[in-house]
Tab-separated table of C-alpha atoms in Angstrom:
chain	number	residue	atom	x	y	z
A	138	UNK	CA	112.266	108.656	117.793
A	139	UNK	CA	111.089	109.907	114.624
A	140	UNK	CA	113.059	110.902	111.963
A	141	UNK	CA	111.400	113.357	109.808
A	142	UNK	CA	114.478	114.015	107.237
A	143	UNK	CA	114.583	110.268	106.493
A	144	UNK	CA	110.967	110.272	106.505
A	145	UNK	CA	110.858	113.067	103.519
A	146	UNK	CA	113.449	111.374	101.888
A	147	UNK	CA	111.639	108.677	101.329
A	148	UNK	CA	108.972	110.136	100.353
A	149	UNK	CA	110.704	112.042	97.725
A	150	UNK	CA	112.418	108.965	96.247
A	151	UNK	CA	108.853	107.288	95.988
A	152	UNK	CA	107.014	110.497	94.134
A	153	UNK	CA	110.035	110.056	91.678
A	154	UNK	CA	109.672	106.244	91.483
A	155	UNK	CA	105.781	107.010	90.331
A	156	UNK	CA	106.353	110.077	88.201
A	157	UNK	CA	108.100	107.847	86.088
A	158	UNK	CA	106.387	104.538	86.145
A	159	UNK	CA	102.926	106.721	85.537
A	160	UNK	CA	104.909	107.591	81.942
A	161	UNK	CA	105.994	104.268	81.360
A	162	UNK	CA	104.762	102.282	77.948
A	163	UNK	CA	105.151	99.930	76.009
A	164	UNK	CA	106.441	102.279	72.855
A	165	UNK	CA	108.114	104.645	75.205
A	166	UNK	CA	111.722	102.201	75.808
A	167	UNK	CA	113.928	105.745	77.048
A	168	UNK	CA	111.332	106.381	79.982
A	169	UNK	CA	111.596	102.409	80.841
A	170	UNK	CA	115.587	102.732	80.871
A	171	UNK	CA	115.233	105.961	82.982
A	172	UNK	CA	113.198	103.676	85.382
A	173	UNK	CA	115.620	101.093	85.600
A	174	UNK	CA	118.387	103.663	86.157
A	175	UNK	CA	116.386	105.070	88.684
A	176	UNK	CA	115.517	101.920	90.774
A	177	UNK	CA	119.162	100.879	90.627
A	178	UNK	CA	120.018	104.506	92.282
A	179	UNK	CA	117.181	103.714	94.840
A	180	UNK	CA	118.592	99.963	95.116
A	181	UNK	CA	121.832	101.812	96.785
A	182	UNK	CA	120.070	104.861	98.846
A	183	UNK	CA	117.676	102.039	100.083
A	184	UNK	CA	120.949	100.253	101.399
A	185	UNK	CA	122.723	103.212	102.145
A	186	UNK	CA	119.585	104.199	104.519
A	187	UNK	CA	119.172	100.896	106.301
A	188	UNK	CA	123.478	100.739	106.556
A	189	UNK	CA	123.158	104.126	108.901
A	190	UNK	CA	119.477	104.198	110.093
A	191	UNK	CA	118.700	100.079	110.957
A	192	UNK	CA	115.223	99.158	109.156
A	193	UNK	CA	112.900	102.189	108.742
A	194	UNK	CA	109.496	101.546	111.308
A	195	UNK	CA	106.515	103.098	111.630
A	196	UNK	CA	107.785	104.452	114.876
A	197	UNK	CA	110.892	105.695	112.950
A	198	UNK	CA	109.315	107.674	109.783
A	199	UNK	CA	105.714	107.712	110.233
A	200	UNK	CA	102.899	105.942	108.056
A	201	UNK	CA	103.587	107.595	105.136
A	202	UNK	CA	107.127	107.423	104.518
A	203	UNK	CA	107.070	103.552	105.752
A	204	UNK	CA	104.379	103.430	102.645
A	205	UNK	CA	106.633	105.018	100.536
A	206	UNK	CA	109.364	102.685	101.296
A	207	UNK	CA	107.628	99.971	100.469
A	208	UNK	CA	106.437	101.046	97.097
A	209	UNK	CA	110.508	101.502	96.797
A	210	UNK	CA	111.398	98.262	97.852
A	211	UNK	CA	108.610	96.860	95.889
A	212	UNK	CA	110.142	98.172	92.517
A	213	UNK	CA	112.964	96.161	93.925
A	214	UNK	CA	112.435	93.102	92.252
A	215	UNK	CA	116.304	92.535	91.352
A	216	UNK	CA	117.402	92.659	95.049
A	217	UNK	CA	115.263	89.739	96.361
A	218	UNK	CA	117.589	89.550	99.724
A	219	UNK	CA	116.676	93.335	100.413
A	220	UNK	CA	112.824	92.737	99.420
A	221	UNK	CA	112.478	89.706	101.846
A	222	UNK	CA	114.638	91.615	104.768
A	223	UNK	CA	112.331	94.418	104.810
A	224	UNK	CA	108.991	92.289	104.257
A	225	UNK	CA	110.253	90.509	108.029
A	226	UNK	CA	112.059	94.307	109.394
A	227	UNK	CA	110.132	96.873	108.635
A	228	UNK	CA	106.177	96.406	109.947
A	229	UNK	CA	104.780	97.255	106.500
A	230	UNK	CA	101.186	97.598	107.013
A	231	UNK	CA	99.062	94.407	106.194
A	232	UNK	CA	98.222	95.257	102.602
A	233	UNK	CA	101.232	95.884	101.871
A	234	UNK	CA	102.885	93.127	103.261
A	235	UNK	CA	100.571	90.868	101.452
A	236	UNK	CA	101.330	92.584	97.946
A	237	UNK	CA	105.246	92.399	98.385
A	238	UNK	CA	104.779	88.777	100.031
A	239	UNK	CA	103.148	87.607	96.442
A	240	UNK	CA	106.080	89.829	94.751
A	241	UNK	CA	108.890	87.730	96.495
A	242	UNK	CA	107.318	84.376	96.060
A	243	UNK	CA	106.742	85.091	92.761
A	244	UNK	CA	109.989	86.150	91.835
A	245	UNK	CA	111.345	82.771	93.424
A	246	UNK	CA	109.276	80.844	90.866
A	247	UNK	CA	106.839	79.821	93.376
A	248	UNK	CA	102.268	80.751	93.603
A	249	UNK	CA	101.525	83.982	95.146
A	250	UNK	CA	99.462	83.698	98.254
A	251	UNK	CA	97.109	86.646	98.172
A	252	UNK	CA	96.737	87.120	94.245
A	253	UNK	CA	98.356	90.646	93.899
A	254	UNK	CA	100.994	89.649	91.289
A	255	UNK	CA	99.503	89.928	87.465
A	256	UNK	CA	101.323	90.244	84.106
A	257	UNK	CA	100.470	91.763	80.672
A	258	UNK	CA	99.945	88.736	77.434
A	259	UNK	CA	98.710	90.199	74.043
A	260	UNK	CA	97.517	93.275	75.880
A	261	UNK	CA	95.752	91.643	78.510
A	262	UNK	CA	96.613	91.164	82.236
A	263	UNK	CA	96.922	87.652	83.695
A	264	UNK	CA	96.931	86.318	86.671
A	265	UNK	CA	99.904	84.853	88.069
A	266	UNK	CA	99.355	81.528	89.808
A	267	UNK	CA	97.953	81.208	93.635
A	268	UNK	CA	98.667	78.625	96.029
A	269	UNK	CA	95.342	78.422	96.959
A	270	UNK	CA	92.500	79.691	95.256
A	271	UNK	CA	89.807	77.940	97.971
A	272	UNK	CA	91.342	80.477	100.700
A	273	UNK	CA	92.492	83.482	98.810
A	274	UNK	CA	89.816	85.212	99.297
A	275	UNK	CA	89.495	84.466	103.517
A	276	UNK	CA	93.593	85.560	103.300
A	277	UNK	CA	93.051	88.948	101.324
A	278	UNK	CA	90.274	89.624	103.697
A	279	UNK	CA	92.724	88.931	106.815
A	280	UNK	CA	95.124	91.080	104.877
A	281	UNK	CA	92.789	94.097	104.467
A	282	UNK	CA	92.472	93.610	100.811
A	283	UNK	CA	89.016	93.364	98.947
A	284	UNK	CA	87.838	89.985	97.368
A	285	UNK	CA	90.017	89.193	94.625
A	286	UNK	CA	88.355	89.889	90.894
A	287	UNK	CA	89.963	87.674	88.446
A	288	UNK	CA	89.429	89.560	85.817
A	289	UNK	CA	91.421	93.092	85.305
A	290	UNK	CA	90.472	96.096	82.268
């Protein structure tokens, strides 16, 4: 049964979540404490929701709002135990599983699989390492996701 206040919820919490990361720089630290302060206050409505509701589905909040969670539980990257529970409950659609798949192995030290992960050096985005670049692009195709370009502006 779908559960349209949860559902807008959700969706709420993830137009907040990229109102403020769409601000974020560099230069700009009180916006990039506001967005910490923010995901931690997610980080406990996230449990909060799956304490009373079980894992939010597709059948439970609609394509959208299961989007929208997992944009939230993307930002999650302190709460590796909720990130990996909803990449195996939830029924995140493919790309998305693949993008928070390379966000939890990545955050365990380990290669991403699908090549979503990247981080900023001296102004430029890198990379971070796959596990194997022969197949990556077979796997992001699998996954719904375009051919990888190495290279980002």
């Amino acid at each position: 049964m779908r559960n349209s206040q949860l559902a807008k919820h959700l969706i709420e919490m993830m137009e907040i979540d990229q109102e403020l990361r769409f601000m974020a720089k560099p230069e700009k630290g009180l916006v990039n404490f506001v967005i910490y302060a923010v995901d931690g206050v997610h980080n406990q409505r996230l449990h909060r929701i799956i304490d009373e509701n079980g894992f939010p589905t597709e059948a439970m909040v609609g394509v959208e709002a299961l989007h929208a969670l997992w944009l939230l539980v993307q930002h999650q990257d302190y709460d590796i135990r909720l990130q990996e529970s909803c990449l195996k409950k939830c029924g995140f659609a493919l790309p998305d599983k693949a993008h928070l798949t390379d966000r939890v192995l990545v955050s365990r030290g380990k290669a991403q699989r699908f090549g979503t992960q990247w981080y900023r050096k001296n102004g430029k985005f890198v990379l971070r390492p796959i596990e194997n670049e022969k197949k990556v692009d077979a796997l992001r195709k699998e996954y719904g996701l375009a051919k990888l370009q190495r290279k980002r502006q």
